[in-house]
mmCIF file of C-alpha atoms in Angstrom:
data_model
loop_
_atom_site.group_PDB
_atom_site.id
_atom_site.type_symbol
_atom_site.label_atom_id
_atom_site.label_comp_id
_atom_site.label_asym_id
_atom_site.label_seq_id
_atom_site.Cartn_x
_atom_site.Cartn_y
_atom_site.Cartn_z
ATOM 1 C CA MET A 1 167.449 229.860 -28.749
ATOM 2 C CA GLY A 2 167.303 231.802 -25.785
ATOM 3 C CA ALA A 3 168.469 231.436 -21.997
ATOM 4 C CA PRO A 4 166.833 228.762 -20.008
ATOM 5 C CA PRO A 5 164.217 229.820 -17.567
ATOM 6 C CA PRO A 6 164.573 230.514 -13.698
ATOM 7 C CA ALA A 7 164.217 226.965 -12.307
ATOM 8 C CA PHE A 8 167.013 225.941 -16.158
ATOM 9 C CA ALA A 9 169.805 228.186 -15.036
ATOM 10 C CA GLY A 10 172.956 226.171 -14.675
ATOM 11 C CA LEU A 11 171.353 223.412 -16.214
ATOM 12 C CA GLY A 12 174.450 221.762 -18.289
ATOM 13 C CA GLY A 13 177.406 223.768 -15.736
ATOM 14 C CA ARG A 14 180.840 223.869 -17.891
ATOM 15 C CA GLU A 15 181.120 221.683 -20.908
ATOM 16 C CA GLU A 16 183.963 219.891 -18.737
ATOM 17 C CA GLU A 17 180.984 218.236 -16.661
ATOM 18 C CA GLN A 18 179.109 217.448 -20.613
ATOM 19 C CA ARG A 19 181.245 215.816 -23.037
ATOM 20 C CA PRO A 20 180.593 212.211 -22.890
ATOM 21 C CA PRO A 21 182.924 209.407 -20.598
ATOM 22 C CA GLU A 22 185.277 208.325 -22.771
ATOM 23 C CA THR A 23 186.757 211.904 -22.996
ATOM 24 C CA ALA A 24 186.033 213.582 -20.555
ATOM 25 C CA GLY A 25 189.128 211.734 -18.887
ATOM 26 C CA GLU A 26 191.431 213.550 -21.772
ATOM 27 C CA GLU A 27 193.088 215.806 -19.948
ATOM 28 C CA GLU A 28 194.891 212.947 -17.687
ATOM 29 C CA GLN A 29 195.515 210.975 -20.285
ATOM 30 C CA ARG A 30 197.655 213.474 -22.551
ATOM 31 C CA PRO A 31 201.142 213.552 -22.541
ATOM 32 C CA PRO A 32 203.401 215.789 -19.637
ATOM 33 C CA GLU A 33 204.772 218.037 -22.329
ATOM 34 C CA THR A 34 201.028 219.345 -22.814
ATOM 35 C CA ALA A 35 199.231 218.610 -20.091
ATOM 36 C CA GLY A 36 199.924 221.225 -18.697
ATOM 37 C CA GLU A 37 198.421 223.687 -20.750
ATOM 38 C CA GLU A 38 195.346 224.631 -19.765
ATOM 39 C CA GLU A 39 197.055 226.456 -16.822
ATOM 40 C CA GLN A 40 198.964 228.351 -18.883
ATOM 41 C CA ARG A 41 196.113 229.614 -20.916
ATOM 42 C CA PRO A 42 196.734 233.160 -21.217
ATOM 43 C CA PRO A 43 193.422 235.107 -17.778
ATOM 44 C CA GLU A 44 191.381 236.024 -20.727
ATOM 45 C CA ALA A 45 191.339 232.887 -22.291
ATOM 46 C CA ALA A 46 191.914 230.421 -19.205
ATOM 47 C CA GLY A 47 187.816 230.929 -18.504
ATOM 48 C CA GLU A 48 186.179 231.175 -21.156
ATOM 49 C CA GLU A 49 184.212 228.267 -20.878
ATOM 50 C CA GLU A 50 182.430 229.709 -18.470
ATOM 51 C CA GLN A 51 181.800 232.897 -19.377
ATOM 52 C CA ARG A 52 179.252 230.444 -22.184
ATOM 53 C CA PRO A 53 176.173 231.584 -22.465
ATOM 54 C CA PRO A 54 174.201 228.545 -20.842
ATOM 55 C CA GLU A 55 172.876 227.619 -24.421
ATOM 56 C CA ALA A 56 175.294 227.640 -26.243
ATOM 57 C CA ALA A 57 176.951 225.057 -23.642
ATOM 58 C CA GLY A 58 174.878 222.355 -23.881
ATOM 59 C CA GLU A 59 174.362 222.545 -27.936
ATOM 60 C CA GLU A 60 177.314 220.612 -28.987
ATOM 61 C CA ASP A 61 175.532 217.893 -26.770
ATOM 62 C CA GLY A 62 172.516 218.374 -29.230
ATOM 63 C CA CYS A 63 170.270 219.187 -26.162
ATOM 64 C CA VAL A 64 169.823 219.225 -21.393
ATOM 65 C CA LEU A 65 167.988 217.355 -20.268
ATOM 66 C CA LEU A 66 168.867 217.017 -17.274
ATOM 67 C CA TRP A 67 167.831 220.859 -16.238
ATOM 68 C CA CYS A 68 168.920 221.057 -12.229
ATOM 69 C CA PHE A 69 166.380 220.464 -9.369
ATOM 70 C CA SER A 70 165.624 223.671 -7.780
ATOM 71 C CA PRO A 71 162.477 224.594 -5.453
ATOM 72 C CA VAL A 72 161.634 227.839 -7.767
ATOM 73 C CA GLY A 73 158.381 228.225 -8.396
ATOM 74 C CA TYR A 74 156.610 226.931 -4.745
ATOM 75 C CA ASP A 75 156.873 230.956 -3.804
ATOM 76 C CA LEU A 76 154.932 231.848 -7.634
ATOM 77 C CA SER A 77 151.002 232.195 -8.049
ATOM 78 C CA LEU A 78 149.099 230.040 -9.640
ATOM 79 C CA ASP A 79 149.225 232.168 -12.843
ATOM 80 C CA GLU A 80 152.209 232.879 -12.358
ATOM 81 C CA MET A 81 153.766 229.062 -11.977
ATOM 82 C CA ARG A 82 151.742 228.238 -15.455
ATOM 83 C CA ALA A 83 153.809 231.406 -17.160
ATOM 84 C CA LEU A 84 156.942 229.280 -16.453
ATOM 85 C CA THR A 85 155.687 226.462 -17.149
ATOM 86 C CA VAL A 86 154.483 227.764 -20.265
ATOM 87 C CA GLN A 87 157.942 229.090 -20.781
ATOM 88 C CA ARG A 88 160.159 225.532 -20.027
ATOM 89 C CA VAL A 89 158.352 224.194 -22.986
ATOM 90 C CA ARG A 90 159.563 226.839 -24.735
ATOM 91 C CA PHE A 91 163.033 226.324 -23.884
ATOM 92 C CA ALA A 92 161.986 222.774 -23.882
ATOM 93 C CA MET A 93 160.603 222.288 -27.361
ATOM 94 C CA GLY A 94 163.299 224.856 -28.685
ATOM 95 C CA LEU A 95 166.320 222.239 -27.760
ATOM 96 C CA PRO A 96 167.628 220.004 -30.325
ATOM 97 C CA LEU A 97 166.870 217.129 -29.449
ATOM 98 C CA LEU A 98 163.459 217.375 -28.717
ATOM 99 C CA LYS A 99 162.774 219.239 -31.511
ATOM 100 C CA ARG A 100 164.150 216.088 -33.506
ATOM 101 C CA ALA A 101 161.822 213.788 -31.574
ATOM 102 C CA VAL A 102 158.921 215.249 -32.845
ATOM 103 C CA GLN A 103 160.582 215.519 -36.530
ATOM 104 C CA ASP A 104 160.575 211.325 -35.559
ATOM 105 C CA LEU A 105 157.469 211.661 -35.468
ATOM 106 C CA ALA A 106 156.275 213.451 -38.321
ATOM 107 C CA GLN A 107 157.831 211.584 -40.220
ATOM 108 C CA LYS A 108 158.260 208.175 -38.554
ATOM 109 C CA THR A 109 161.406 207.018 -38.247
ATOM 110 C CA LYS A 110 162.357 203.816 -37.176
ATOM 111 C CA ASN A 111 162.688 203.505 -32.816
ATOM 112 C CA PHE A 112 160.743 207.207 -32.313
ATOM 113 C CA VAL A 113 158.282 205.126 -30.003
ATOM 114 C CA SER A 114 160.508 204.143 -27.915
ATOM 115 C CA ARG A 115 163.389 207.198 -27.939
ATOM 116 C CA SER A 116 159.823 209.209 -27.792
ATOM 117 C CA LEU A 117 159.095 207.368 -24.432
ATOM 118 C CA VAL A 118 162.170 207.535 -22.916
ATOM 119 C CA LEU A 119 162.170 211.770 -23.738
ATOM 120 C CA GLY A 120 159.296 211.952 -22.187
ATOM 121 C CA GLU A 121 160.639 210.376 -18.549
ATOM 122 C CA VAL A 122 163.730 212.818 -18.649
ATOM 123 C CA LEU A 123 161.369 215.345 -19.539
ATOM 124 C CA SER A 124 159.352 214.129 -16.487
ATOM 125 C CA MET A 125 162.552 213.916 -13.718
ATOM 126 C CA ALA A 126 163.093 217.579 -14.589
ATOM 127 C CA ASP A 127 160.041 218.445 -14.236
ATOM 128 C CA MET A 128 156.982 217.319 -14.450
ATOM 129 C CA ALA A 129 154.237 219.917 -15.395
ATOM 130 C CA THR A 130 157.129 220.811 -17.472
ATOM 131 C CA GLY A 131 156.574 216.948 -19.170
ATOM 132 C CA VAL A 132 153.226 216.426 -19.222
ATOM 133 C CA LYS A 133 152.643 219.910 -20.660
ATOM 134 C CA CYS A 134 154.933 219.152 -23.628
ATOM 135 C CA GLY A 135 152.822 215.320 -23.756
ATOM 136 C CA ILE A 136 149.471 216.969 -23.862
ATOM 137 C CA VAL A 137 151.217 219.377 -26.862
ATOM 138 C CA TYR A 138 153.508 217.574 -29.186
ATOM 139 C CA TRP A 139 152.261 213.469 -28.554
ATOM 140 C CA LEU A 140 148.536 214.094 -28.107
ATOM 141 C CA PHE A 141 147.242 216.612 -30.173
ATOM 142 C CA GLY A 142 149.738 216.526 -31.932
ATOM 143 C CA GLY A 143 150.021 212.621 -32.511
ATOM 144 C CA ALA A 144 146.757 213.064 -32.877
ATOM 145 C CA ILE A 145 147.320 214.409 -36.543
ATOM 146 C CA ARG A 146 149.827 212.703 -37.005
ATOM 147 C CA ASN A 147 148.340 208.939 -36.501
ATOM 148 C CA LEU A 148 144.698 210.083 -37.820
ATOM 149 C CA GLY A 149 145.104 212.828 -40.472
ATOM 150 C CA SER A 150 145.927 212.872 -44.053
ATOM 151 C CA PRO A 151 149.384 214.133 -45.475
ATOM 152 C CA GLU A 152 147.139 217.544 -46.007
ATOM 153 C CA HIS A 153 146.673 217.708 -42.809
ATOM 154 C CA ILE A 154 150.176 217.116 -41.282
ATOM 155 C CA THR A 155 151.563 219.556 -43.788
ATOM 156 C CA LYS A 156 149.089 221.633 -42.680
ATOM 157 C CA TRP A 157 148.856 220.953 -39.336
ATOM 158 C CA PHE A 158 151.848 219.202 -37.295
ATOM 159 C CA GLN A 159 154.794 221.686 -38.999
ATOM 160 C CA PRO A 160 153.544 224.871 -38.009
ATOM 161 C CA LEU A 161 153.373 222.800 -34.334
ATOM 162 C CA GLN A 162 156.992 221.808 -35.088
ATOM 163 C CA GLU A 163 157.621 225.322 -35.466
ATOM 164 C CA GLN A 164 155.898 226.602 -32.192
ATOM 165 C CA LYS A 165 153.696 229.026 -33.812
ATOM 166 C CA TYR A 166 150.241 227.308 -32.277
ATOM 167 C CA THR A 167 150.108 225.258 -29.166
ATOM 168 C CA GLY A 168 147.149 223.069 -29.315
ATOM 169 C CA MET A 169 145.192 219.812 -26.647
ATOM 170 C CA PHE A 170 143.611 217.052 -26.492
ATOM 171 C CA ALA A 171 139.954 216.246 -25.985
ATOM 172 C CA MET A 172 139.145 213.407 -25.615
ATOM 173 C CA THR A 173 137.934 212.119 -21.538
ATOM 174 C CA GLU A 174 134.153 213.521 -20.881
ATOM 175 C CA ARG A 175 132.221 213.657 -17.842
ATOM 176 C CA GLY A 176 129.700 211.343 -18.297
ATOM 177 C CA HIS A 177 132.529 208.968 -19.763
ATOM 178 C CA GLY A 178 136.140 208.433 -18.569
ATOM 179 C CA SER A 179 138.468 206.456 -20.767
ATOM 180 C CA ASN A 180 135.093 204.915 -22.134
ATOM 181 C CA VAL A 181 135.268 206.776 -25.789
ATOM 182 C CA ARG A 182 132.738 205.066 -27.265
ATOM 183 C CA GLY A 183 130.536 205.912 -25.713
ATOM 184 C CA ILE A 184 131.506 210.210 -26.050
ATOM 185 C CA GLN A 185 128.402 211.935 -26.550
ATOM 186 C CA THR A 186 130.490 214.769 -28.668
ATOM 187 C CA GLU A 187 128.956 215.260 -31.981
ATOM 188 C CA ALA A 188 129.988 216.315 -35.585
ATOM 189 C CA THR A 189 127.483 217.223 -37.817
ATOM 190 C CA VAL A 190 127.320 217.842 -41.257
ATOM 191 C CA ASP A 191 126.200 221.360 -42.434
ATOM 192 C CA LEU A 192 126.177 220.354 -46.054
ATOM 193 C CA SER A 193 125.071 223.826 -47.003
ATOM 194 C CA ALA A 194 127.719 225.305 -45.784
ATOM 195 C CA GLN A 195 130.085 222.413 -46.463
ATOM 196 C CA GLU A 196 130.927 222.696 -42.841
ATOM 197 C CA PHE A 197 130.585 220.554 -39.677
ATOM 198 C CA VAL A 198 129.093 221.392 -36.559
ATOM 199 C CA ILE A 199 130.562 220.553 -32.921
ATOM 200 C CA ASP A 200 127.633 220.850 -30.529
ATOM 201 C CA THR A 201 128.269 219.795 -26.884
ATOM 202 C CA PRO A 202 124.222 218.486 -26.169
ATOM 203 C CA CYS A 203 124.151 217.484 -22.511
ATOM 204 C CA GLU A 204 126.083 217.955 -19.481
ATOM 205 C CA ASN A 205 127.774 214.342 -19.751
ATOM 206 C CA ALA A 206 129.274 214.738 -22.733
ATOM 207 C CA GLU A 207 131.110 218.237 -20.927
ATOM 208 C CA LYS A 208 134.813 217.566 -21.879
ATOM 209 C CA MET A 209 137.079 216.868 -18.404
ATOM 210 C CA TYR A 210 139.904 217.040 -16.867
ATOM 211 C CA ILE A 211 141.337 218.781 -20.752
ATOM 212 C CA GLY A 212 146.053 220.005 -20.313
ATOM 213 C CA ASN A 213 146.641 223.282 -22.312
ATOM 214 C CA ALA A 214 142.376 223.990 -21.274
ATOM 215 C CA MET A 215 143.802 227.941 -20.434
ATOM 216 C CA TYR A 216 145.590 228.391 -22.919
ATOM 217 C CA ARG A 217 145.459 229.069 -26.200
ATOM 218 C CA ASN A 218 144.779 227.442 -29.868
ATOM 219 C CA TYR A 219 143.148 224.431 -31.078
ATOM 220 C CA ALA A 220 142.160 221.129 -30.329
ATOM 221 C CA ALA A 221 142.057 217.671 -31.016
ATOM 222 C CA VAL A 222 138.470 217.220 -30.267
ATOM 223 C CA PHE A 223 136.478 213.143 -30.590
ATOM 224 C CA ALA A 224 133.429 213.778 -31.224
ATOM 225 C CA GLN A 225 130.355 211.265 -32.517
ATOM 226 C CA LEU A 226 130.524 212.288 -36.342
ATOM 227 C CA ILE A 227 126.715 212.205 -37.778
ATOM 228 C CA VAL A 228 125.920 212.192 -40.896
ATOM 229 C CA ASP A 229 122.014 211.941 -41.756
ATOM 230 C CA GLY A 230 121.403 211.448 -38.000
ATOM 231 C CA ARG A 231 123.202 208.372 -37.940
ATOM 232 C CA SER A 232 126.287 208.095 -36.001
ATOM 233 C CA GLN A 233 128.916 206.972 -37.718
ATOM 234 C CA GLY A 234 131.558 206.476 -34.247
ATOM 235 C CA PRO A 235 133.841 208.603 -32.342
ATOM 236 C CA HIS A 236 136.520 210.790 -35.386
ATOM 237 C CA CYS A 237 138.591 213.484 -34.278
ATOM 238 C CA PHE A 238 138.505 217.347 -35.581
ATOM 239 C CA ILE A 239 140.612 219.829 -35.496
ATOM 240 C CA VAL A 240 138.551 222.984 -33.647
ATOM 241 C CA LEU A 241 139.511 226.436 -33.146
ATOM 242 C CA VAL A 242 139.292 227.271 -29.057
ATOM 243 C CA ARG A 243 141.096 230.827 -29.142
ATOM 244 C CA ASP A 244 141.922 233.129 -31.364
ATOM 245 C CA GLU A 245 145.848 234.574 -32.449
ATOM 246 C CA ASN A 246 144.747 237.140 -28.888
ATOM 247 C CA GLY A 247 143.055 234.519 -26.820
ATOM 248 C CA SER A 248 139.961 235.762 -26.816
ATOM 249 C CA LEU A 249 137.472 232.067 -26.918
ATOM 250 C CA TYR A 250 136.303 231.396 -30.309
ATOM 251 C CA PRO A 251 132.544 231.699 -30.420
ATOM 252 C CA GLY A 252 130.281 229.166 -29.034
ATOM 253 C CA VAL A 253 133.965 227.189 -27.143
ATOM 254 C CA THR A 254 133.329 227.770 -23.010
ATOM 255 C CA ALA A 255 136.336 226.817 -20.794
ATOM 256 C CA ILE A 256 136.538 226.519 -16.689
ATOM 257 C CA ASP A 257 139.135 226.618 -15.305
ATOM 258 C CA ARG A 258 139.897 223.576 -12.598
ATOM 259 C CA MET A 259 142.246 226.133 -10.518
ATOM 260 C CA TYR A 260 142.098 223.217 -7.219
ATOM 261 C CA LYS A 261 144.130 220.386 -7.600
ATOM 262 C CA GLU A 262 146.675 219.145 -5.586
ATOM 263 C CA GLY A 263 150.215 218.433 -7.931
ATOM 264 C CA LEU A 264 151.053 220.226 -11.352
ATOM 265 C CA HIS A 265 149.756 223.332 -11.028
ATOM 266 C CA GLY A 266 152.384 224.551 -14.172
ATOM 267 C CA VAL A 267 149.355 222.674 -15.724
ATOM 268 C CA ASP A 268 146.494 224.098 -16.155
ATOM 269 C CA ASN A 269 143.282 222.246 -16.618
ATOM 270 C CA GLY A 270 139.193 222.708 -17.834
ATOM 271 C CA MET A 271 136.497 221.545 -18.547
ATOM 272 C CA VAL A 272 135.767 222.833 -22.332
ATOM 273 C CA ILE A 273 132.104 222.858 -24.316
ATOM 274 C CA PHE A 274 130.949 223.536 -27.662
ATOM 275 C CA ASP A 275 127.617 225.103 -28.138
ATOM 276 C CA LYS A 276 127.177 223.993 -32.273
ATOM 277 C CA VAL A 277 130.698 225.715 -33.322
ATOM 278 C CA GLN A 278 131.110 225.498 -36.769
ATOM 279 C CA ILE A 279 134.455 224.505 -38.066
ATOM 280 C CA PRO A 280 135.327 223.462 -42.282
ATOM 281 C CA ARG A 281 134.462 220.623 -43.511
ATOM 282 C CA GLU A 282 138.655 219.550 -43.652
ATOM 283 C CA ASN A 283 139.301 219.882 -40.138
ATOM 284 C CA LEU A 284 137.821 216.270 -39.589
ATOM 285 C CA LEU A 285 141.442 214.850 -39.690
ATOM 286 C CA ASP A 286 139.893 211.480 -41.949
ATOM 287 C CA LYS A 287 142.750 209.328 -42.274
ATOM 288 C CA PHE A 288 139.757 206.453 -40.987
ATOM 289 C CA GLY A 289 137.256 208.430 -42.614
ATOM 290 C CA SER A 290 135.579 211.174 -44.169
ATOM 291 C CA VAL A 291 132.584 212.628 -45.542
ATOM 292 C CA ALA A 292 132.258 213.816 -49.488
ATOM 293 C CA PRO A 293 131.150 216.848 -50.687
ATOM 294 C CA ASP A 294 127.900 215.212 -51.004
ATOM 295 C CA ARG A 295 127.581 213.628 -48.127
ATOM 296 C CA GLN A 296 128.099 210.621 -48.818
ATOM 297 C CA TYR A 297 131.109 209.240 -45.799
ATOM 298 C CA HIS A 298 134.119 207.031 -46.790
ATOM 299 C CA SER A 299 136.448 204.886 -44.953
ATOM 300 C CA PRO A 300 139.267 202.373 -45.714
ATOM 301 C CA MET A 301 137.316 200.004 -43.063
ATOM 302 C CA ARG A 302 133.610 199.068 -43.454
ATOM 303 C CA ASN A 303 133.262 197.951 -39.614
ATOM 304 C CA LYS A 304 132.536 200.042 -37.484
ATOM 305 C CA SER A 305 134.208 198.386 -34.582
ATOM 306 C CA ALA A 306 137.280 197.643 -36.609
ATOM 307 C CA ARG A 307 137.313 200.937 -37.279
ATOM 308 C CA PHE A 308 137.260 202.247 -33.737
ATOM 309 C CA SER A 309 140.139 199.749 -32.997
ATOM 310 C CA ALA A 310 142.169 201.197 -35.419
ATOM 311 C CA MET A 311 141.579 205.206 -34.946
ATOM 312 C CA LEU A 312 142.391 204.229 -30.558
ATOM 313 C CA ALA A 313 145.623 201.686 -31.629
ATOM 314 C CA ALA A 314 146.817 204.818 -33.753
ATOM 315 C CA LEU A 315 146.853 206.479 -30.218
ATOM 316 C CA THR A 316 148.577 204.202 -27.907
ATOM 317 C CA PRO A 317 151.953 205.350 -27.783
ATOM 318 C CA SER A 318 150.681 208.528 -26.421
ATOM 319 C CA ARG A 319 149.303 206.752 -23.905
ATOM 320 C CA LEU A 320 152.433 204.923 -22.854
ATOM 321 C CA ALA A 321 153.378 208.459 -22.268
ATOM 322 C CA VAL A 322 152.215 208.852 -18.990
ATOM 323 C CA ALA A 323 153.366 205.282 -17.640
ATOM 324 C CA PHE A 324 156.436 206.415 -18.523
ATOM 325 C CA GLN A 325 156.174 209.511 -17.076
ATOM 326 C CA ALA A 326 155.008 208.674 -13.909
ATOM 327 C CA MET A 327 158.674 206.063 -13.787
ATOM 328 C CA GLY A 328 160.066 209.228 -14.353
ATOM 329 C CA ALA A 329 159.041 210.800 -11.159
ATOM 330 C CA MET A 330 159.068 208.029 -9.204
ATOM 331 C CA LYS A 331 163.165 207.727 -9.948
ATOM 332 C CA VAL A 332 163.441 211.278 -8.347
ATOM 333 C CA VAL A 333 161.809 210.231 -5.422
ATOM 334 C CA ASP A 334 163.473 206.521 -5.187
ATOM 335 C CA SER A 335 167.115 208.547 -5.957
ATOM 336 C CA ASP A 336 166.339 210.228 -2.428
ATOM 337 C CA PHE A 337 166.142 213.695 -3.771
ATOM 338 C CA ASN A 338 166.136 216.367 0.519
ATOM 339 C CA LEU A 339 165.569 219.750 -0.173
ATOM 340 C CA SER A 340 169.716 220.051 0.807
ATOM 341 C CA THR A 341 170.290 218.365 -2.262
ATOM 342 C CA VAL A 342 168.376 220.135 -4.471
ATOM 343 C CA ASN A 343 169.269 223.375 -3.188
ATOM 344 C CA SER A 344 172.940 222.059 -3.229
ATOM 345 C CA LEU A 345 172.973 221.011 -6.799
ATOM 346 C CA ALA A 346 170.804 224.335 -7.283
ATOM 347 C CA ALA A 347 174.241 226.603 -5.708
ATOM 348 C CA GLN A 348 176.558 224.323 -7.943
ATOM 349 C CA GLY A 349 174.790 225.764 -11.358
#
């Protein structure tokens, strides 16, 4: 793991400050005959602690989350700020504690929701754009795969996401429907001859709006009405390729940048439109509903309303994360971190 991005430099300071409370005072507690050993070390050894690279200084504690509140970024262009946020996300998600959190999400270990919410709050205290971006990729996009997909989907899509081999976005909100997910108009129609689904935005109100991570590759978890033999089976989630490995938009996909925002300039929100985009049939996340090769729809829940409620309930923790991120931001504001304090912390490293 490389050194932290610019605004995270000097994150952990010296190891002495990172030790847990019960060990932080050991130096004072040592008997007199050993208390002076640190001063007796030869000069080349005495400075070893400060010479360790930043990534090593925090690894034994699992992760350095309280990055310094540096004002880096206020003099950057929009593109530079977004690129820096991408760096920060990669750095953050490479830290041991965050990697374990994503693994807990995959395995649904005990209390994984609570731990994830707390980590999201702390990330947002360090940098809101980084916290939001991590939430989009791992807890919204990744959570959709984990909660709505089959074991095969988790193996195919979630494991490479953990390894940062690609990134994703969460495309649910539409121009004409907002949070009215039941009424979304994006359609996924079965193409039996090609064994594919065709994802289409049939009207202006169906355009996916305010999509975080819209201007960076690669995949989207797209919510659309599943149309089988002309009849809707309700909203389902599909994995749709938005950009190829070179960053070029996939045929039929349009992404429009929403550049003018009052804040969170490190998060690239955009509008995404689909014009008869073909995807493999297995890209339907089919935990709650699937379409067989003979075009027959199958679901463990026959009642459409109950099925819809179960799908959205599975995504509740991801929505709770938004509230926890807001709490993190408010705590920073309430802690009287004025500019002089910020500069002082940054200078101290």
